[in-house]
Amino acid sequence: MPKSQVRRDQFGAFLRTLRLERRLTQEELAEAAGSSVRGIREMEHGRVRSPQRRTVALLADALRLAGADRDRFVALARVERQPHDRAAVPGDRVAAPGDRAEVPGDRVAVPHDRVRRPNDSAVVVVPGELPAAVPDLAGRAEILERLSALAADVTAGRPDTASVVVLHGPPGIGKTSLAVAAGHRLSPAFAGGQLFVDLQGASPDGPVDPAEALAGLLRSLGVPDNRVPVSPAERGGLFRTLTRDRPLLVVLDNAASEAQVRPLLPAGRGCLTLVTCRRPLTGLAGAVRLPLDLLAPADGRLLLAAIIGVDRIAAEPAAADHIVTLCGRLPLAVRIAGNRLASRPQWSVGWLVDLLRDQRRRLTVLTAGDLGVRSAFEVSYRQLEPTAARVFRRASLIPGADFEPALVAAVAGIDEETAAAALEELVEAGVLLTLGDRYQFHDLVRLYAQERLDAEEQQSCRTGAHEQMVGWLLRRTRQAGSMFEPLASRVDSPFDDDRAAAYWLDRESGNWLAALRDAARRGRHADVVAVTRALHWYSDGNSHRHSWDEIFSLGVAAARAAGSPRDEAVLLNFLGWARYFCRDRNTDGLAALDRALELARRIGDRREEAWALTYTAAIFIRIGRGVAAVDHCRRAVGLFREIGYALGEHSAAGVQGGALAALGRFAEAADLHRDVLAFYARGSSGLSRTGAAVARAGTMMSLGADLAGMGRWRAAADEYARARRVFHRCGATFSEANAIHRYGLALQALAEVDAAAEALRAALALYSALCCPWWEAQTLSALAALAGSAPGRAADARLLRQRALDRCGELDAPEVRTLRASLRRELAES
């Protein structure tokens, strides 16, 4: 028996032994490895001549092989690829009997006739023969139209027309499907023929040498074997000569680099070359680059319907849309999901949705025969350098939707410069998306990265990386929040100023909030208390941008668990503010503030007692208890003055002015608010630049309300306009919306109806973006009043009142109940 046959039997027997030891059926192993059942069967029987390196690696992963067993498994398979035992061209995939011939990407192609000579690994289709196009290409109509227009310009000989197009995007995005479809559509315009070359840029065996590809192209153009030049330079020269006057369409699929593509570009002005690559190939001068995006939801549904039929989609439209979402709108994944449903007509669409919901099995479910999402990602992953592979795995631990290099450096345990270089390598490999200076996983790629992390790193390493990331995020969040604290020392801060700190907190909110939750779950009470306390002054200017009631609730719980009553009192005050000011939950806010007041008095903390009185007074103003609000503020001002805390004293005085205004004592209120404005103008508050500006603008708003109460609407409008500009400059969106709202009401009082309506609509847009239903309801009610006063707009007014009533929802507070009753009465009368 020949040596190669003995080795082949050994490999197949070893594969079968390993499978049985792990109690796997051939079907289960095929599904886990992204292979076909028939392929597994033929390998075990020794009838596969050349198991691909990628296939062997995937099988080893599926069998959980490591150490000596993995080495032996790979070694037994390697002999199949020795030159003496190969009938195929080096680098070619030799399919198992019954395997479907697949074009990389998300399509199925017919087998190709290959024109080759020894040592030529390029797969070249003779002119006029492109792979079969998929019949159900979806979501690419716009790009196809652009390619048609470009082809028309090329064939018409128009000057300055690009003759090279790079279709680029991540694995599974459908680059080859689009290129082949475009080739079939454009082929009538190119009388000289069409050439298709698979450059195998993502192959585990390495890309095709451009000299070998040139040899194949020359033979496909009619050059006999004995006339193909030996040197690469002469081959390139002959190719350019033969294509100078021949209008060709060339499809260079799966390119690896610019250097691989350049020698293969035809020279004729009437030629068009379509290149597909995971990278944009920015080094190709003069090329048009067309990035392929994920499918739009509607296009994903169309692709699914084309595979399984419109009737099944119509029967379960919501489930079909859910499948597209769970597939991340990736064409390859949607196609595989469709193939699975098509092969199982007894399945409901909802059944597959239930299978895909399990993130641990999603990549396995998205496998059909030897076509799989996991295997598409595997090719790119196996080509990564070790550092980039480590970054790829570890970045999957990051909880937010996107991230920066500094955070990746923390989780990977490397410096930021190395992390940035590795991230760019991942973008080049097509397994990471870039968003300016931030990065993002596709949902399915993240799942694959998590699989590799679990498979390749010990639990202790994974835990350590996670702890590094959480610790880094907590430290950086505390440092950012501290930039807003009065009289804080900022010597060691990584942020230049409070604006830079706010920018980081806004962009990293998905990550630092997840880290805070994680720390709370793990009992890191001191860290949670420190971070939540540091965020208070930042929250003042960003009141509706983050979940402050949740954040400060975590802080309260941590302070209580840590046995720190002073921290608990501080954070209860913050929580009370968040509940009434950010969530319009007055009753819940009072409950937290009552606890803060009781605790502060018990431990003798006059500062927190004063803050609890101040915040409580603000709620009393809202619910119509103006006399009690004035009393609380006077007591708070006295306490702050006793301990020499000027910022607290003037904050309480500002609220006291609001209480006086609520009682109709507008002149007294205005005097108090002017005193507070003078305090901020002196620059003695100790607040950060942004914090002081927000506090000053808030007092302008209060003064505007005083002036409005006195009937001085023009002066009030001016104060609101000044406050709006400050809030906008500081990025305090909710406060900006409030200023615009009040400005609109002032203009309404001045009978400037059109300007008032414009301002109110602008405020409504901001409130809607921040999801502030109570403030939306008030603004809609004001717009309804404007519409109701205009001739012929009764229907508009009714619609606006109905929308306002809907936005009142289930909110339960005196002011809400009053507005709700008023709206219902007006609707009944209209």
mmCIF file of C-alpha atoms in Angstrom, residues 210 239-240 252 257-266 282-285:
data_model
loop_
_atom_site.group_PDB
_atom_site.id
_atom_site.type_symbol
_atom_site.label_atom_id
_atom_site.label_comp_id
_atom_site.label_asym_id
_atom_site.label_seq_id
_atom_site.Cartn_x
_atom_site.Cartn_y
_atom_site.Cartn_z
ATOM 1 C CA PRO A 210 0.803 37.761 -9.016
ATOM 2 C CA PHE A 239 -0.249 41.159 -20.519
ATOM 3 C CA ARG A 240 -0.348 44.932 -20.890
ATOM 4 C CA LEU A 252 -10.024 40.147 -9.370
ATOM 5 C CA SER A 257 -2.903 43.768 -1.281
ATOM 6 C CA GLU A 258 -2.155 46.515 -3.751
ATOM 7 C CA ALA A 259 1.093 44.777 -4.744
ATOM 8 C CA GLN A 260 -0.835 41.671 -5.743
ATOM 9 C CA VAL A 261 -3.341 43.636 -7.825
ATOM 10 C CA ARG A 262 -1.165 46.169 -9.690
ATOM 11 C CA PRO A 263 0.509 43.732 -12.153
ATOM 12 C CA LEU A 264 -2.909 42.285 -13.082
ATOM 13 C CA LEU A 265 -4.516 45.534 -14.223
ATOM 14 C CA PRO A 266 -5.109 45.622 -17.998
ATOM 15 C CA THR A 282 -5.848 52.821 -0.586
ATOM 16 C CA GLY A 283 -2.518 52.457 -2.360
ATOM 17 C CA LEU A 284 -4.181 51.860 -5.745
ATOM 18 C CA ALA A 285 -3.957 55.269 -7.392
#
